[in-house]
Short mmCIF file of C-alpha atoms and ligand atoms in Angstrom, two decimals:
data_model
loop_
_atom_site.label_atom_id
_atom_site.label_comp_id
_atom_site.label_asym_id
_atom_site.label_seq_id
_atom_site.Cartn_x
_atom_site.Cartn_y
_atom_site.Cartn_z
CA MET A 23 130.03 99.35 34.48
CA VAL A 24 131.42 99.83 37.93
CA HIS A 25 133.01 96.59 38.98
CA LEU A 26 131.85 95.54 42.43
CA SER A 27 134.58 93.29 43.67
CA ARG A 28 133.99 90.23 45.77
CA ARG A 29 135.87 91.80 48.62
CA THR A 30 133.40 94.67 48.80
CA VAL A 31 130.74 92.16 49.64
CA LEU A 32 132.87 90.07 51.94
CA LEU A 33 134.12 93.03 53.93
CA ALA A 34 130.78 94.78 54.26
CA GLY A 35 130.48 93.21 57.70
CA VAL A 36 133.55 95.11 58.90
CA ALA A 37 131.94 98.48 58.23
CA TRP A 38 131.07 98.83 61.92
CA ALA A 39 134.75 99.33 62.59
CA VAL A 40 134.66 102.69 60.91
CA THR A 41 131.18 104.03 61.61
CA GLU A 42 132.08 104.97 65.14
CA LEU A 43 134.18 107.77 63.67
CA GLY A 44 131.28 109.32 61.83
CA PRO A 45 130.94 112.85 60.53
CA ASN A 46 129.58 114.16 63.84
CA ASN A 47 132.85 113.54 65.62
CA VAL A 48 134.60 115.19 62.76
CA HIS A 49 132.70 118.48 63.12
CA ALA A 50 133.33 118.65 66.83
CA GLN A 51 137.07 119.16 66.44
CA ASP A 52 137.10 121.51 63.53
CA ASN A 53 138.90 124.65 64.68
CA ALA A 54 142.12 123.28 66.04
CA ARG A 55 142.75 121.16 62.97
CA PRO A 56 145.38 122.01 60.35
CA SER A 57 144.49 122.27 56.68
CA LEU A 58 145.87 119.68 54.29
CA PRO A 59 148.94 121.16 52.61
CA ILE A 60 148.68 120.75 48.84
CA PRO A 61 152.10 120.38 47.21
CA ALA A 62 152.67 123.07 44.60
CA GLU A 63 152.53 121.92 41.00
CA LEU A 64 155.84 122.28 39.21
CA ARG A 65 156.00 122.20 35.41
CA ALA A 66 159.05 122.59 33.23
CA ASP A 67 160.05 126.24 32.79
CA GLY A 68 160.24 128.01 29.40
CA GLY A 69 163.56 126.33 28.73
CA GLY A 70 162.14 122.87 29.46
CA THR A 71 163.88 122.50 32.82
CA ILE A 72 162.51 121.22 36.10
CA ARG A 73 164.56 122.41 39.04
CA LEU A 74 164.57 120.40 42.23
CA ASP A 75 166.59 121.54 45.20
CA ALA A 76 167.04 119.12 48.10
CA ARG A 77 167.70 121.16 51.22
CA PRO A 78 167.48 121.01 54.99
CA GLY A 79 164.53 122.57 56.77
CA SER A 80 162.51 122.31 59.90
CA MET A 81 158.88 121.56 60.70
CA ARG A 82 156.56 121.27 63.69
CA PHE A 83 154.83 117.92 63.41
CA VAL A 84 153.72 117.36 67.00
CA GLY A 85 153.31 120.12 69.54
CA ASP A 86 155.70 123.00 69.15
CA ARG A 87 158.93 121.07 68.86
CA GLU A 88 161.01 121.80 65.79
CA THR A 89 162.03 118.71 63.86
CA ALA A 90 165.02 118.95 61.55
CA THR A 91 163.85 117.88 58.08
CA TYR A 92 164.90 117.59 54.47
CA GLY A 93 162.68 118.80 51.67
CA ILE A 94 162.69 119.50 47.96
CA ASN A 95 162.06 123.15 47.10
CA GLY A 96 160.57 123.45 50.60
CA PRO A 97 161.06 122.23 54.16
CA TYR A 98 159.44 118.77 53.88
CA LEU A 99 158.51 116.57 50.89
CA GLY A 100 158.57 118.16 47.44
CA PRO A 101 156.45 119.76 44.75
CA ALA A 102 154.11 117.77 42.50
CA VAL A 103 156.12 117.67 39.27
CA ARG A 104 153.77 117.60 36.27
CA VAL A 105 154.78 116.39 32.85
CA ARG A 106 152.83 115.46 29.74
CA ARG A 107 153.17 112.35 27.67
CA GLY A 108 155.44 113.19 24.74
CA GLU A 109 157.23 115.89 26.66
CA LYS A 110 161.00 115.97 26.94
CA VAL A 111 162.25 117.77 30.01
CA VAL A 112 165.55 118.30 31.75
CA ALA A 113 165.51 117.51 35.44
CA GLN A 114 168.12 119.42 37.38
CA VAL A 115 168.57 118.16 40.92
CA SER A 116 170.72 120.15 43.33
CA ASN A 117 171.82 118.59 46.56
CA ASN A 118 172.10 120.89 49.52
CA VAL A 119 171.52 118.36 52.29
CA PRO A 120 174.58 117.30 54.27
CA GLU A 121 174.87 113.83 52.77
CA THR A 122 175.07 112.16 49.38
CA ILE A 123 171.70 111.56 47.75
CA THR A 124 170.33 110.35 44.43
CA MET A 125 166.97 111.15 42.86
CA HIS A 126 164.99 108.27 41.41
CA TRP A 127 161.84 108.66 39.29
CA HIS A 128 159.75 105.82 40.63
CA GLY A 129 157.53 104.39 37.90
CA LEU A 130 158.95 106.39 35.02
CA ILE A 131 159.93 104.25 32.03
CA ILE A 132 163.29 105.76 31.13
CA PRO A 133 166.81 104.45 30.39
CA GLY A 134 169.02 103.39 33.28
CA ALA A 135 171.22 106.45 32.77
CA ALA A 136 168.30 108.73 33.71
CA ASP A 137 166.82 106.53 36.43
CA GLY A 138 168.57 108.02 39.47
CA GLY A 139 169.42 104.71 41.11
CA PRO A 140 172.15 104.11 43.70
CA HIS A 141 174.97 104.57 41.15
CA GLN A 142 173.97 108.11 40.21
CA VAL A 143 175.07 109.85 43.36
CA ILE A 144 174.79 113.59 43.96
CA PRO A 145 177.26 114.69 46.66
CA LEU A 146 176.52 117.71 48.84
CA GLY A 147 176.76 120.93 46.86
CA LYS A 148 176.60 119.15 43.50
CA GLN A 149 174.02 119.03 40.77
CA TRP A 150 172.75 116.12 38.65
CA GLN A 151 171.13 116.86 35.36
CA THR A 152 169.28 114.33 33.28
CA GLU A 153 166.89 114.27 30.37
CA LEU A 154 163.50 112.67 30.88
CA THR A 155 161.48 111.71 27.82
CA VAL A 156 157.97 110.94 28.95
CA ASP A 157 156.28 108.22 26.94
CA GLN A 158 153.72 106.36 29.01
CA PRO A 159 150.09 106.84 30.04
CA ALA A 160 148.80 109.39 32.54
CA ALA A 161 149.65 108.25 36.05
CA THR A 162 150.60 109.30 39.54
CA LEU A 163 154.27 108.44 40.05
CA TRP A 164 156.73 109.73 42.61
CA PHE A 165 160.37 110.54 43.16
CA HIS A 166 162.66 109.86 46.09
CA PRO A 167 166.35 109.26 46.80
CA HIS A 168 167.82 105.82 46.22
CA SER A 169 171.06 106.12 48.16
CA TYR A 170 172.51 102.81 49.11
CA PRO A 171 172.32 102.09 52.01
CA ALA A 172 170.56 105.19 53.32
CA THR A 173 167.33 105.50 51.35
CA ALA A 174 165.20 104.81 54.44
CA GLN A 175 166.77 107.60 56.46
CA GLU A 176 166.66 110.15 53.64
CA VAL A 177 163.00 109.44 52.98
CA ILE A 178 162.20 109.62 56.72
CA ARG A 179 163.67 113.14 56.78
CA GLY A 180 161.35 114.21 53.96
CA LEU A 181 162.88 113.60 50.54
CA ALA A 182 159.98 112.48 48.33
CA GLY A 183 157.51 114.08 45.95
CA LEU A 184 154.83 113.31 43.42
CA LEU A 185 155.45 113.06 39.69
CA ILE A 186 152.24 113.29 37.71
CA ILE A 187 151.93 112.42 34.04
CA ASP A 188 149.04 113.84 32.02
CA ASP A 189 147.97 112.65 28.59
CA GLU A 190 145.28 113.28 25.98
CA GLU A 191 143.18 110.22 26.69
CA SER A 192 142.84 110.97 30.40
CA GLY A 193 142.28 114.65 29.60
CA ARG A 194 139.21 113.70 27.56
CA LEU A 195 137.61 111.92 30.53
CA PRO A 196 135.36 114.03 32.80
CA LEU A 197 137.46 113.16 35.87
CA PRO A 198 137.86 115.72 38.67
CA SER A 199 141.11 117.48 37.83
CA ARG A 200 141.29 120.82 39.60
CA TRP A 201 144.40 120.55 41.72
CA GLY A 202 143.67 120.97 45.41
CA VAL A 203 139.97 121.60 44.69
CA ASP A 204 138.61 118.25 43.60
CA ASP A 205 141.91 116.55 42.69
CA ILE A 206 143.60 115.94 46.02
CA PRO A 207 147.04 114.39 46.54
CA LEU A 208 147.46 112.33 49.72
CA ILE A 209 150.97 111.23 50.67
CA ILE A 210 150.57 108.92 53.63
CA GLN A 211 153.55 108.26 55.90
CA ASP A 212 154.11 107.10 59.44
CA ARG A 213 156.80 108.56 61.63
CA ARG A 214 158.14 108.23 65.15
CA PHE A 215 159.90 110.98 67.04
CA THR A 216 162.69 110.92 69.60
CA PRO A 217 162.05 112.56 72.99
CA ASP A 218 163.67 115.77 71.72
CA GLY A 219 161.35 115.90 68.73
CA GLN A 220 163.67 114.60 66.00
CA PHE A 221 162.83 111.83 63.54
CA PHE A 222 163.47 108.40 64.95
CA ASP A 223 165.47 106.39 62.39
CA ARG A 224 167.40 103.65 64.18
CA MET A 225 168.67 100.76 62.07
CA ASN A 226 168.64 97.76 64.36
CA TYR A 227 167.55 94.16 63.90
CA ILE A 228 163.95 95.11 64.66
CA ALA A 229 164.06 97.66 61.81
CA VAL A 230 165.90 95.60 59.18
CA THR A 231 163.52 92.70 59.69
CA ASN A 232 160.16 94.37 60.39
CA GLY A 233 160.74 97.74 58.75
CA TYR A 234 160.07 101.18 60.22
CA VAL A 235 157.35 101.32 62.86
CA GLY A 236 155.98 104.83 63.26
CA ASP A 237 153.45 105.89 65.86
CA THR A 238 152.24 109.04 64.11
CA ALA A 239 150.39 109.14 60.81
CA LEU A 240 151.11 112.10 58.55
CA VAL A 241 149.28 113.12 55.41
CA ASN A 242 151.29 115.50 53.23
CA GLY A 243 153.49 116.04 56.28
CA THR A 244 150.59 116.97 58.58
CA ARG A 245 148.91 115.10 61.39
CA TYR A 246 145.15 114.52 60.89
CA PRO A 247 144.54 117.50 58.60
CA GLN A 248 141.29 118.52 56.95
CA ALA A 249 140.75 119.34 53.31
CA ARG A 250 137.97 121.59 52.05
CA THR A 251 137.09 120.40 48.60
CA ALA A 252 134.48 121.03 45.93
CA ARG A 253 131.05 119.56 46.64
CA GLY A 254 130.97 116.72 44.15
CA TRP A 255 133.14 113.87 43.00
CA ILE A 256 136.58 114.07 44.55
CA ARG A 257 139.67 112.41 43.16
CA LEU A 258 142.23 111.22 45.68
CA ARG A 259 145.74 110.52 44.40
CA ILE A 260 147.03 108.30 47.15
CA LEU A 261 150.71 107.48 47.60
CA ASN A 262 151.79 105.18 50.38
CA GLY A 263 155.08 106.96 50.99
CA SER A 264 155.74 105.13 54.25
CA ASN A 265 158.89 103.10 54.71
CA ALA A 266 157.22 99.84 55.66
CA ARG A 267 153.59 100.15 56.72
CA SER A 268 150.62 98.99 54.63
CA TYR A 269 147.29 100.75 55.14
CA THR A 270 143.73 99.57 54.70
CA LEU A 271 141.89 102.74 53.79
CA GLY A 272 138.18 103.38 54.02
CA ALA A 273 135.71 106.21 54.59
CA SER A 274 134.51 106.74 58.16
CA ASP A 275 130.85 106.66 57.12
CA GLY A 276 131.27 103.63 54.89
CA ARG A 277 130.97 105.43 51.56
CA SER A 278 132.73 103.69 48.68
CA LEU A 279 136.09 104.37 47.14
CA TYR A 280 135.99 103.98 43.36
CA VAL A 281 139.51 103.06 42.34
CA ILE A 282 140.26 104.46 38.89
CA GLY A 283 144.01 104.07 38.66
CA SER A 284 146.92 102.01 39.95
CA ASP A 285 150.69 102.62 39.94
CA GLY A 286 151.15 103.10 36.20
CA GLY A 287 147.85 104.56 34.98
CA LEU A 288 144.09 104.30 34.72
CA LEU A 289 142.28 100.99 35.10
CA ALA A 290 139.88 99.73 32.44
CA SER A 291 136.91 100.69 34.61
CA PRO A 292 136.35 101.88 38.19
CA VAL A 293 136.55 99.32 40.99
CA GLU A 294 134.20 100.01 43.88
CA LEU A 295 135.67 99.15 47.28
CA LYS A 296 134.80 99.80 50.90
CA GLN A 297 138.38 99.08 51.89
CA LEU A 298 141.51 99.71 49.88
CA LEU A 299 144.74 98.01 50.91
CA ILE A 300 147.80 99.98 49.82
CA HIS A 301 151.37 98.78 50.32
CA VAL A 302 154.48 100.92 50.44
CA GLY A 303 155.45 102.46 47.12
CA GLU A 304 152.01 101.81 45.65
CA ARG A 305 149.71 104.51 44.33
CA PHE A 306 145.99 104.39 43.75
CA GLU A 307 143.72 107.05 42.36
CA ALA A 308 140.24 106.79 43.80
CA LEU A 309 137.08 108.84 43.40
CA VAL A 310 134.75 109.45 46.33
CA ASP A 311 131.26 110.86 46.02
CA GLY A 312 131.06 114.12 47.95
CA ARG A 313 127.90 115.38 46.25
CA ASP A 314 126.06 115.26 49.58
CA GLY A 315 128.42 117.91 50.98
CA ARG A 316 128.88 115.94 54.18
CA ALA A 317 132.27 115.66 55.87
CA PHE A 318 133.88 112.27 56.33
CA ASP A 319 137.24 110.90 57.35
CA ILE A 320 139.57 108.68 55.43
CA VAL A 321 140.63 106.17 58.07
CA THR A 322 143.08 103.32 58.18
CA LEU A 323 142.02 100.00 59.67
CA PRO A 324 144.34 97.56 61.39
CA VAL A 325 146.52 95.71 58.91
CA ALA A 326 147.70 92.14 59.25
CA GLN A 327 151.37 93.01 59.79
CA ASP A 328 152.18 92.03 63.38
CA ILE A 329 154.27 94.89 64.61
CA MET A 330 152.24 97.43 62.67
CA ARG A 331 149.30 96.80 65.01
CA LEU A 332 150.91 98.83 67.80
CA PRO A 333 148.85 101.85 68.91
CA PRO A 334 147.52 104.05 67.47
CA PHE A 335 147.18 101.61 64.58
CA ASP A 336 145.44 98.94 66.68
CA GLY A 337 142.05 100.43 65.85
CA SER A 338 140.53 102.52 63.14
CA LEU A 339 142.74 105.61 62.90
CA PRO A 340 141.48 108.74 61.11
CA LEU A 341 144.06 110.14 58.67
CA ILE A 342 142.30 113.12 57.16
CA THR A 343 138.89 114.79 57.08
CA ILE A 344 137.41 115.58 53.69
CA ARG A 345 134.88 118.42 53.72
CA PRO A 346 133.13 118.62 50.37
CA GLU A 347 131.69 122.00 51.25
CA GLY A 348 132.97 124.25 48.47
CA ALA A 349 131.44 125.21 45.12
CA ASP A 350 129.82 122.44 43.11
CA GLY A 351 132.28 120.07 41.53
CA THR A 352 132.23 119.35 37.84
CA GLY A 353 134.03 116.03 37.72
CA GLN A 354 132.29 112.75 37.16
CA LEU A 355 132.88 109.06 37.58
CA PRO A 356 133.14 107.65 34.06
CA SER A 357 131.98 104.07 33.56
CA SER A 358 134.99 103.17 31.47
CA LEU A 359 138.45 104.64 31.74
CA ALA A 360 141.23 103.21 29.62
CA VAL A 361 141.48 100.66 26.87
CA PHE A 362 143.38 97.83 28.34
CA PRO A 363 145.07 94.98 26.52
CA ALA A 364 144.12 91.59 27.90
CA LEU A 365 146.99 89.43 29.11
CA PRO A 366 148.15 87.19 26.27
CA GLN A 367 146.73 83.67 26.20
CA GLN A 368 150.16 82.30 25.47
CA LEU A 369 152.53 83.50 28.18
CA PRO A 370 156.27 83.62 27.47
CA PRO A 371 158.42 81.08 29.33
CA MET A 372 159.68 82.07 32.78
CA SER A 373 162.83 84.11 32.26
CA GLN A 374 163.67 85.34 35.73
CA GLU A 375 163.12 84.21 39.25
CA LEU A 376 163.57 86.48 42.28
CA VAL A 377 163.39 85.09 45.80
CA MET A 378 163.26 87.52 48.72
CA ASN A 379 165.38 86.35 51.64
CA MET A 380 165.62 87.37 55.25
CA PHE A 381 168.79 86.08 56.87
CA ARG A 382 168.28 87.68 60.30
CA ASP A 383 164.72 86.70 60.87
CA GLN A 384 165.50 85.17 64.22
CA GLN A 385 167.27 88.25 65.57
CA GLY A 386 164.42 90.53 64.52
CA MET A 387 161.33 88.44 65.13
CA MET A 388 162.20 86.30 68.17
CA PRO A 389 162.46 89.20 70.64
CA LEU A 390 159.01 90.38 69.52
CA LYS A 391 157.59 86.94 70.04
CA THR A 392 159.18 86.75 73.47
CA ALA A 393 157.75 90.17 74.27
CA GLY A 394 154.30 88.75 73.52
CA LEU A 395 153.56 90.69 70.33
CA MET A 396 152.26 87.85 68.18
CA ALA A 397 150.02 86.55 70.96
CA MET A 398 148.66 90.05 71.52
CA VAL A 399 147.90 90.58 67.85
CA LYS A 400 146.19 87.22 67.71
CA SER A 401 144.05 88.04 70.71
CA GLY A 402 142.92 91.30 69.09
CA LYS A 403 143.31 93.15 72.40
CA THR A 404 145.98 95.75 73.04
CA ASP A 405 148.01 95.00 76.15
CA PRO A 406 149.93 98.06 77.42
CA ALA A 407 152.63 95.90 78.99
CA VAL A 408 153.34 94.13 75.70
CA VAL A 409 153.24 97.43 73.83
CA ALA A 410 155.78 98.92 76.23
CA ARG A 411 158.12 95.95 75.79
CA VAL A 412 157.88 96.05 71.99
CA VAL A 413 158.35 99.82 71.79
CA ASN A 414 161.39 99.42 74.01
CA LEU A 415 162.83 96.94 71.49
CA ILE A 416 162.07 99.21 68.53
CA VAL A 417 163.68 102.18 70.20
CA ASN A 418 166.55 100.65 72.14
CA ASP A 419 167.68 97.52 70.31
CA PRO A 420 171.32 98.34 69.41
CA VAL A 421 172.17 99.99 66.12
CA LEU A 422 173.76 97.54 63.67
CA SER A 423 177.25 97.80 62.34
CA GLN A 424 177.26 98.57 58.61
CA THR A 425 178.42 95.00 57.88
CA ASP A 426 175.56 93.50 59.87
CA GLN A 427 173.03 95.83 58.28
CA LEU A 428 174.12 95.15 54.71
CA SER A 429 173.97 91.39 55.09
CA ALA A 430 170.67 91.06 56.93
CA ASN A 431 168.50 90.46 53.85
CA GLY A 432 168.94 89.38 50.25
CA VAL A 433 167.54 88.38 46.90
CA ASN A 434 168.24 84.93 45.46
CA GLY A 435 170.42 84.05 48.43
CA LYS A 436 172.71 87.06 48.31
CA PRO A 437 172.64 90.49 49.92
CA PHE A 438 172.84 93.37 47.44
CA SER A 439 176.29 94.33 46.21
CA ILE A 440 176.70 97.54 44.24
CA GLU A 441 179.70 96.05 42.43
CA ARG A 442 177.97 92.92 41.18
CA MET A 443 175.57 92.78 38.20
CA ASP A 444 173.09 90.05 39.04
CA PHE A 445 171.46 89.36 35.68
CA ALA A 446 170.54 90.81 32.31
CA ALA A 447 167.02 91.20 30.93
CA ALA A 448 166.18 91.21 27.23
CA ARG A 449 165.10 94.54 25.82
CA ASN A 450 161.71 95.15 24.20
CA GLN A 451 160.34 91.70 24.84
CA ASP A 452 157.49 90.43 26.94
CA LEU A 453 159.12 88.67 29.87
CA ARG A 454 157.60 86.51 32.54
CA TRP A 455 159.10 86.83 36.00
CA ARG A 456 158.38 84.85 39.11
CA ILE A 457 158.89 86.64 42.41
CA SER A 458 158.55 84.74 45.62
CA GLU A 459 159.07 84.99 49.29
CA GLY A 460 161.51 82.67 51.00
CA SER A 461 160.33 81.31 54.29
CA ASP A 462 160.16 84.27 56.62
CA LEU A 463 156.41 84.72 56.45
CA MET A 464 156.39 88.40 55.72
CA LEU A 465 154.82 90.39 52.89
CA HIS A 466 157.28 92.12 50.54
CA PRO A 467 156.08 94.82 48.13
CA VAL A 468 158.61 94.32 45.32
CA HIS A 469 159.36 97.19 42.94
CA ILE A 470 161.16 97.04 39.59
CA HIS A 471 162.78 99.94 37.77
CA GLY A 472 162.50 100.79 34.09
CA CYS A 473 159.04 99.36 33.49
CA GLN A 474 155.36 99.14 34.22
CA PHE A 475 154.22 95.54 34.41
CA ARG A 476 151.06 93.49 34.75
CA ILE A 477 150.44 91.00 37.52
CA ILE A 478 149.63 87.63 35.96
CA SER A 479 148.86 85.85 39.19
CA ARG A 480 149.39 86.04 42.89
CA ASP A 481 149.52 82.74 44.74
CA GLY A 482 147.94 81.07 41.74
CA LYS A 483 144.99 83.45 41.54
CA PRO A 484 144.39 86.43 39.28
CA PRO A 485 145.19 89.78 40.93
CA GLU A 486 142.50 91.85 42.63
CA ALA A 487 140.69 94.10 40.14
CA GLU A 488 142.46 97.19 41.47
CA ARG A 489 145.85 95.56 40.83
CA ALA A 490 145.02 94.24 37.37
CA GLY A 491 146.27 97.39 35.61
CA TRP A 492 149.74 98.88 35.18
CA LYS A 493 151.91 98.24 38.21
CA ASP A 494 155.46 98.88 39.34
CA VAL A 495 155.03 97.37 42.81
CA ALA A 496 154.00 93.73 43.16
CA PRO A 497 152.98 92.53 46.60
CA ILE A 498 154.47 89.14 47.41
CA SER A 499 152.45 87.40 50.13
CA ALA A 500 154.09 85.71 53.08
CA GLY A 501 155.27 82.39 51.69
CA GLY A 502 153.70 83.29 48.34
CA VAL A 503 154.53 83.69 44.67
CA THR A 504 153.60 86.50 42.29
CA GLU A 505 154.08 86.20 38.54
CA ILE A 506 154.35 89.26 36.35
CA LEU A 507 154.52 90.10 32.67
CA VAL A 508 157.11 92.80 32.15
CA ARG A 509 158.82 94.62 29.27
CA PHE A 510 161.83 96.94 29.31
CA PRO A 511 161.76 99.40 26.40
CA HIS A 512 165.06 101.06 27.31
CA ALA A 513 168.64 100.07 27.95
CA ALA A 514 170.37 100.06 31.29
CA ASN A 515 174.08 99.31 31.33
CA ARG A 516 176.58 98.36 34.03
CA VAL A 517 177.27 101.98 34.86
CA ALA A 518 173.60 102.68 35.62
CA PRO A 519 171.71 99.40 35.97
CA TYR A 520 168.09 99.02 37.02
CA MET A 521 167.12 97.86 40.51
CA ALA A 522 164.54 95.35 41.67
CA HIS A 523 163.92 95.42 45.40
CA CYS A 524 161.58 95.21 48.28
CA HIS A 525 160.12 98.68 48.82
CA ILE A 526 160.16 98.25 52.58
CA LEU A 527 163.04 100.72 52.70
CA GLU A 528 164.75 99.04 55.65
CA HIS A 529 164.80 95.81 53.61
CA GLU A 530 166.15 97.65 50.57
CA ASP A 531 168.91 99.23 52.68
CA SER A 532 169.89 95.90 54.20
CA GLY A 533 170.37 93.78 51.10
CA MET A 534 166.93 92.94 49.69
CA MET A 535 167.78 94.50 46.34
CA THR A 536 169.23 93.16 43.11
CA GLN A 537 170.53 95.00 40.05
CA PHE A 538 170.34 94.12 36.40
CA THR A 539 171.17 95.39 32.96
CA VAL A 540 168.90 95.54 29.90
CU1 C2O B 2 160.60 103.73 44.76
CU2 C2O B 2 163.76 101.56 43.58
O1 C2O B 2 162.30 102.75 44.27
CU1 CU B 3 161.59 102.83 41.13
CU1 CU B 4 160.65 93.18 52.23
#
């Protein structure tokens, strides 16, 4: 049975917001539009090695200005690495960008020594080699650098890629699975450019409190592309690869998204939604019905994050056009997907508490308030004068000294310190963690390494159906509490501990991260 969530019903009244961008508009602008780039699949070679080469490049994102980029095996972003459950591969990461990086396998359940966290640095010209033994269900994961304190900037320049796990169970389902034909990866990011066409990446109080505020939406590194797909069911593998922005995704003509998978694998059964909220670091796999062959846009609706409502995100913004105009698709929407263990009746006692702190709230939020941002968002009407004042703050507020940056945020009262182990978690045991937000009234998508967990509750309520499966990012509401059930099958020692952090990368780079051993 397709599960029709309560939100589908509640939000049906908002459908008007997207219908104005119907398929007719879409056809009108066809010729000038770029095609959606599909990242190349990369499997282990005959010797079992996956080679990733981080290198500088350049791209034209807007107009004909060249933007200096970083990419992995290409100028921007990386390949889609594909591994199978049970496979043992060697990942060989070469660093040819002019700074120290790391390469973290986000969502992969592997020992700390293979995790690619901030301790496992790869200086320019060096190579890092690690063994990855894949033992977890089929899922859409990703990889990105985890350099402390420069993850945000390295990701902005383009270091990130998909990591897809396949397994037998998912292979037996009739899901669309022809890469780039009816199985379409969508990496959504927002970016801002400096007047000379380079990536904007200033770390000031506005950034370390609010996170990165882009004014251009990119999908797979392209602005408003179009994808020609099979005519039939289409699978979208969606990664919110933005630094800070959440998106509320929907189809321009109101057709449903059937969510089949979350961060760590397939759900028990599809969840039908008109609007899908995706926070940074999260992935969802969703099927859309393109059997009618009619083009539609995937759009993003305004999200309730104050500063993120600046234009062009103050209305419904089209991200990509899907044209299901090719040969007939063969994939189907199964009614049940994965066998899912129910949460245990008897939960273990609380073993860890994590509180997200923002110590420089005032410095980051007050100027926005003074500029009139909160009042504007509340009014629902975009005021160009307010927008100009806020953009001026984003762009011109002074860059922080390293000391100020590193102490702006924290977990459990302390900014991150790479020297200090914060706690130890028991290995191979069901653990109950409580993650909460201090008092700053901001949502934090919190990510934990070395595991896939289940959300027990969020603010006292069970999670939404699309977040009831395997997760590695837990949204913590403003002023709220999320409880999770987590298990760490592998060890992580003091030399290569696991991280738990807010995935708003500007928060992560300014102290909202903690490290632990297993
Ligand atoms: Cu996606 Cu600790 O990172
Ligand atoms: Cu991770
Ligand atoms: Cu945060």
